[in-house]
């Protein structure tokens, strides 16, 4: 079905599934296929509940801060922007999400390797709140980015994550 210029797959033949899988853009996670977390994993007490209607539900049953993470392997200087979209809910306005990253030089997450923002600053269109991050604003975003960790609240809660998109523009070959 199509809704708000997004295609949602509820069931597909093997051939249709292969077409969908081959059309994915590397380092852009859209969560459009039911049950497919696209290699994102819970970090800590988080639960990835389901992928349906184009979103993955993230929450913590223990009432703690839910986080998800993924291993990556892209050159920092080739990442021009990162967009994060969630289903908008007014309760998000007071939340302060964070996107942490690790690099080949510094393989752990830390408070100096993070992008902090507010859902109150998001652009909301068709029920999706979108934040755009310019990675070059963090001097630690260098070398190869080996993983990302998304912390949607910095507190307990539940959210429907629609997408995380890293725009990669490869350096021109000489």
mmCIF file of C-alpha atoms in Angstrom:
data_model
loop_
_atom_site.group_PDB
_atom_site.id
_atom_site.type_symbol
_atom_site.label_atom_id
_atom_site.label_comp_id
_atom_site.label_asym_id
_atom_site.label_seq_id
_atom_site.Cartn_x
_atom_site.Cartn_y
_atom_site.Cartn_z
ATOM 1 C CA UNK A 1 0.000 0.000 0.000
ATOM 2 C CA UNK A 2 1.095 3.599 -0.487
ATOM 3 C CA UNK A 3 0.632 6.273 2.157
ATOM 4 C CA UNK A 4 2.228 9.720 2.422
ATOM 5 C CA UNK A 5 4.579 8.942 -0.474
ATOM 6 C CA UNK A 6 5.891 5.811 1.305
ATOM 7 C CA UNK A 7 5.463 2.245 0.119
ATOM 8 C CA UNK A 8 4.538 -0.318 2.777
ATOM 9 C CA UNK A 9 5.017 -4.014 2.054
ATOM 10 C CA UNK A 10 2.680 -6.354 3.935
ATOM 11 C CA UNK A 11 3.321 -9.519 1.920
ATOM 12 C CA UNK A 12 5.410 -10.300 -1.113
ATOM 13 C CA UNK A 13 6.465 -13.143 -3.345
ATOM 14 C CA UNK A 14 10.102 -14.254 -3.281
ATOM 15 C CA UNK A 15 10.703 -12.299 -6.495
ATOM 16 C CA UNK A 16 9.102 -9.124 -5.083
ATOM 17 C CA UNK A 17 11.123 -9.535 -1.888
ATOM 18 C CA UNK A 18 14.359 -9.749 -3.898
ATOM 19 C CA UNK A 19 13.432 -6.592 -5.814
ATOM 20 C CA UNK A 20 12.790 -4.767 -2.548
ATOM 21 C CA UNK A 21 16.061 -5.977 -1.032
ATOM 22 C CA UNK A 22 18.090 -4.997 -4.103
ATOM 23 C CA UNK A 23 16.569 -1.501 -4.181
ATOM 24 C CA UNK A 24 17.789 -0.577 -0.696
ATOM 25 C CA UNK A 25 20.305 2.227 -0.383
ATOM 26 C CA UNK A 26 23.310 1.386 1.769
ATOM 27 C CA UNK A 27 23.286 3.163 5.163
ATOM 28 C CA UNK A 28 19.658 4.221 4.737
ATOM 29 C CA UNK A 29 17.318 2.215 6.936
ATOM 30 C CA UNK A 30 13.650 2.632 5.981
ATOM 31 C CA UNK A 31 11.912 -0.136 8.000
ATOM 32 C CA UNK A 32 9.395 -0.795 5.234
ATOM 33 C CA UNK A 33 9.388 -4.600 5.391
ATOM 34 C CA UNK A 34 7.468 -6.211 8.267
ATOM 35 C CA UNK A 35 9.737 -7.867 10.839
ATOM 36 C CA UNK A 36 12.974 -6.569 9.246
ATOM 37 C CA UNK A 37 15.131 -4.546 11.666
ATOM 38 C CA UNK A 38 17.880 -4.169 9.013
ATOM 39 C CA UNK A 39 20.632 -5.228 11.450
ATOM 40 C CA UNK A 40 19.736 -2.684 14.150
ATOM 41 C CA UNK A 41 19.988 -4.332 17.586
ATOM 42 C CA UNK A 42 18.702 -3.395 21.031
ATOM 43 C CA UNK A 43 21.342 -1.822 23.251
ATOM 44 C CA UNK A 44 20.802 -2.298 26.972
ATOM 45 C CA UNK A 45 17.159 -2.697 27.998
ATOM 46 C CA UNK A 46 15.633 -1.678 24.670
ATOM 47 C CA UNK A 47 13.173 -3.852 22.772
ATOM 48 C CA UNK A 48 12.619 -3.670 19.027
ATOM 49 C CA UNK A 49 8.980 -4.662 19.156
ATOM 50 C CA UNK A 50 7.825 -4.860 15.570
ATOM 51 C CA UNK A 51 8.264 -3.442 12.110
ATOM 52 C CA UNK A 52 4.887 -2.579 10.664
ATOM 53 C CA UNK A 53 3.377 0.220 8.628
ATOM 54 C CA UNK A 54 6.866 1.537 7.864
ATOM 55 C CA UNK A 55 8.094 1.988 11.443
ATOM 56 C CA UNK A 56 9.916 0.023 14.105
ATOM 57 C CA UNK A 57 8.572 0.347 17.659
ATOM 58 C CA UNK A 58 11.319 0.870 20.259
ATOM 59 C CA UNK A 59 10.685 0.778 24.007
ATOM 60 C CA UNK A 60 12.053 -0.465 27.305
ATOM 61 C CA UNK A 61 9.915 -2.834 29.403
ATOM 62 C CA UNK A 62 11.978 -1.969 32.481
ATOM 63 C CA UNK A 63 11.115 1.715 32.182
ATOM 64 C CA UNK A 64 14.721 2.550 31.345
ATOM 65 C CA UNK A 65 16.218 4.474 28.462
ATOM 66 C CA UNK A 66 15.743 2.497 25.191
ATOM 67 C CA UNK A 67 18.626 2.574 22.694
ATOM 68 C CA UNK A 68 19.404 0.727 19.463
ATOM 69 C CA UNK A 69 22.732 0.283 17.670
ATOM 70 C CA UNK A 70 24.162 -0.919 14.380
ATOM 71 C CA UNK A 71 27.616 -1.748 13.052
ATOM 72 C CA UNK A 72 28.601 0.421 10.078
ATOM 73 C CA UNK A 73 31.614 0.903 7.867
ATOM 74 C CA UNK A 74 31.609 4.220 6.006
ATOM 75 C CA UNK A 75 34.061 7.095 5.659
ATOM 76 C CA UNK A 76 33.066 10.043 7.809
ATOM 77 C CA UNK A 77 34.035 12.650 5.209
ATOM 78 C CA UNK A 78 31.651 11.035 2.705
ATOM 79 C CA UNK A 79 28.615 11.362 5.002
ATOM 80 C CA UNK A 80 27.034 14.732 4.223
ATOM 81 C CA UNK A 81 23.932 14.431 6.403
ATOM 82 C CA UNK A 82 21.978 12.093 8.645
ATOM 83 C CA UNK A 83 18.188 12.255 8.758
ATOM 84 C CA UNK A 84 16.079 10.650 11.468
ATOM 85 C CA UNK A 85 12.305 10.399 11.120
ATOM 86 C CA UNK A 86 9.809 9.259 13.749
ATOM 87 C CA UNK A 87 6.031 9.160 13.960
ATOM 88 C CA UNK A 88 5.242 12.464 15.640
ATOM 89 C CA UNK A 89 3.571 12.599 19.020
ATOM 90 C CA UNK A 90 3.275 15.835 21.037
ATOM 91 C CA UNK A 91 4.930 14.140 24.027
ATOM 92 C CA UNK A 92 8.175 14.055 22.004
ATOM 93 C CA UNK A 93 8.555 17.846 22.163
ATOM 94 C CA UNK A 94 10.172 17.700 25.608
ATOM 95 C CA UNK A 95 12.524 14.821 24.734
ATOM 96 C CA UNK A 96 16.224 15.169 23.903
ATOM 97 C CA UNK A 97 17.382 12.385 21.587
ATOM 98 C CA UNK A 98 21.002 11.553 20.865
ATOM 99 C CA UNK A 99 22.851 9.826 18.042
ATOM 100 C CA UNK A 100 26.199 8.439 19.191
ATOM 101 C CA UNK A 101 28.933 7.170 16.891
ATOM 102 C CA UNK A 102 32.158 5.200 17.179
ATOM 103 C CA UNK A 103 35.152 5.381 14.856
ATOM 104 C CA UNK A 104 38.215 3.325 14.017
ATOM 105 C CA UNK A 105 40.253 5.706 16.193
ATOM 106 C CA UNK A 106 37.800 5.729 19.139
ATOM 107 C CA UNK A 107 35.757 2.546 19.267
ATOM 108 C CA UNK A 108 33.513 3.368 22.250
ATOM 109 C CA UNK A 109 30.562 5.728 22.544
ATOM 110 C CA UNK A 110 31.224 8.872 24.564
ATOM 111 C CA UNK A 111 29.760 12.285 25.285
ATOM 112 C CA UNK A 112 32.094 13.942 22.774
ATOM 113 C CA UNK A 113 31.018 11.601 19.943
ATOM 114 C CA UNK A 114 27.334 12.413 19.925
ATOM 115 C CA UNK A 115 24.800 14.576 18.121
ATOM 116 C CA UNK A 116 22.205 15.978 20.521
ATOM 117 C CA UNK A 117 18.975 17.553 19.352
ATOM 118 C CA UNK A 118 15.376 18.190 20.339
ATOM 119 C CA UNK A 119 12.220 16.800 18.765
ATOM 120 C CA UNK A 120 10.784 20.304 19.312
ATOM 121 C CA UNK A 121 13.166 21.454 16.529
ATOM 122 C CA UNK A 122 11.995 18.773 14.106
ATOM 123 C CA UNK A 123 10.242 19.467 10.827
ATOM 124 C CA UNK A 124 6.877 17.674 10.935
ATOM 125 C CA UNK A 125 5.316 16.587 7.650
ATOM 126 C CA UNK A 126 2.634 13.945 7.074
ATOM 127 C CA UNK A 127 2.864 12.889 10.729
ATOM 128 C CA UNK A 128 6.646 12.290 10.595
ATOM 129 C CA UNK A 129 9.021 14.411 12.693
ATOM 130 C CA UNK A 130 12.352 14.763 10.867
ATOM 131 C CA UNK A 131 15.691 15.894 12.254
ATOM 132 C CA UNK A 132 18.640 16.577 9.924
ATOM 133 C CA UNK A 133 22.156 16.295 11.337
ATOM 134 C CA UNK A 134 25.226 17.692 9.578
ATOM 135 C CA UNK A 135 27.993 15.306 10.750
ATOM 136 C CA UNK A 136 30.856 17.692 10.012
ATOM 137 C CA UNK A 137 29.696 19.801 12.981
ATOM 138 C CA UNK A 138 31.352 17.277 15.322
ATOM 139 C CA UNK A 139 35.164 17.291 15.081
ATOM 140 C CA UNK A 140 35.276 13.648 16.266
ATOM 141 C CA UNK A 141 33.261 12.478 13.245
ATOM 142 C CA UNK A 142 36.389 11.382 11.340
ATOM 143 C CA UNK A 143 38.005 8.366 9.689
ATOM 144 C CA UNK A 144 35.694 5.351 9.411
ATOM 145 C CA UNK A 145 32.406 5.306 11.319
ATOM 146 C CA UNK A 146 32.184 1.796 12.779
ATOM 147 C CA UNK A 147 28.833 2.022 14.574
ATOM 148 C CA UNK A 148 25.857 4.222 15.401
ATOM 149 C CA UNK A 149 23.670 4.194 18.501
ATOM 150 C CA UNK A 150 20.310 5.949 18.533
ATOM 151 C CA UNK A 151 18.949 7.039 21.895
ATOM 152 C CA UNK A 152 15.505 8.508 21.079
ATOM 153 C CA UNK A 153 14.713 10.069 24.477
ATOM 154 C CA UNK A 154 17.552 10.139 27.016
ATOM 155 C CA UNK A 155 14.812 8.815 29.355
ATOM 156 C CA UNK A 156 12.242 5.991 29.432
ATOM 157 C CA UNK A 157 9.587 5.886 26.717
ATOM 158 C CA UNK A 158 8.332 4.391 23.469
ATOM 159 C CA UNK A 159 8.773 5.648 19.920
ATOM 160 C CA UNK A 160 7.966 4.585 16.370
ATOM 161 C CA UNK A 161 11.127 5.041 14.301
ATOM 162 C CA UNK A 162 10.328 5.569 10.630
ATOM 163 C CA UNK A 163 13.854 5.857 9.204
ATOM 164 C CA UNK A 164 17.506 6.711 9.716
ATOM 165 C CA UNK A 165 19.255 7.820 6.538
ATOM 166 C CA UNK A 166 22.959 8.520 6.178
ATOM 167 C CA UNK A 167 23.593 10.318 2.900
ATOM 168 C CA UNK A 168 26.919 9.046 1.567
ATOM 169 C CA UNK A 169 28.605 10.864 -1.319
ATOM 170 C CA UNK A 170 31.727 8.925 -2.340
ATOM 171 C CA UNK A 171 34.868 10.932 -2.984
ATOM 172 C CA UNK A 172 35.672 11.168 -6.661
ATOM 173 C CA UNK A 173 38.341 8.795 -7.868
ATOM 174 C CA UNK A 174 41.462 10.474 -9.162
#
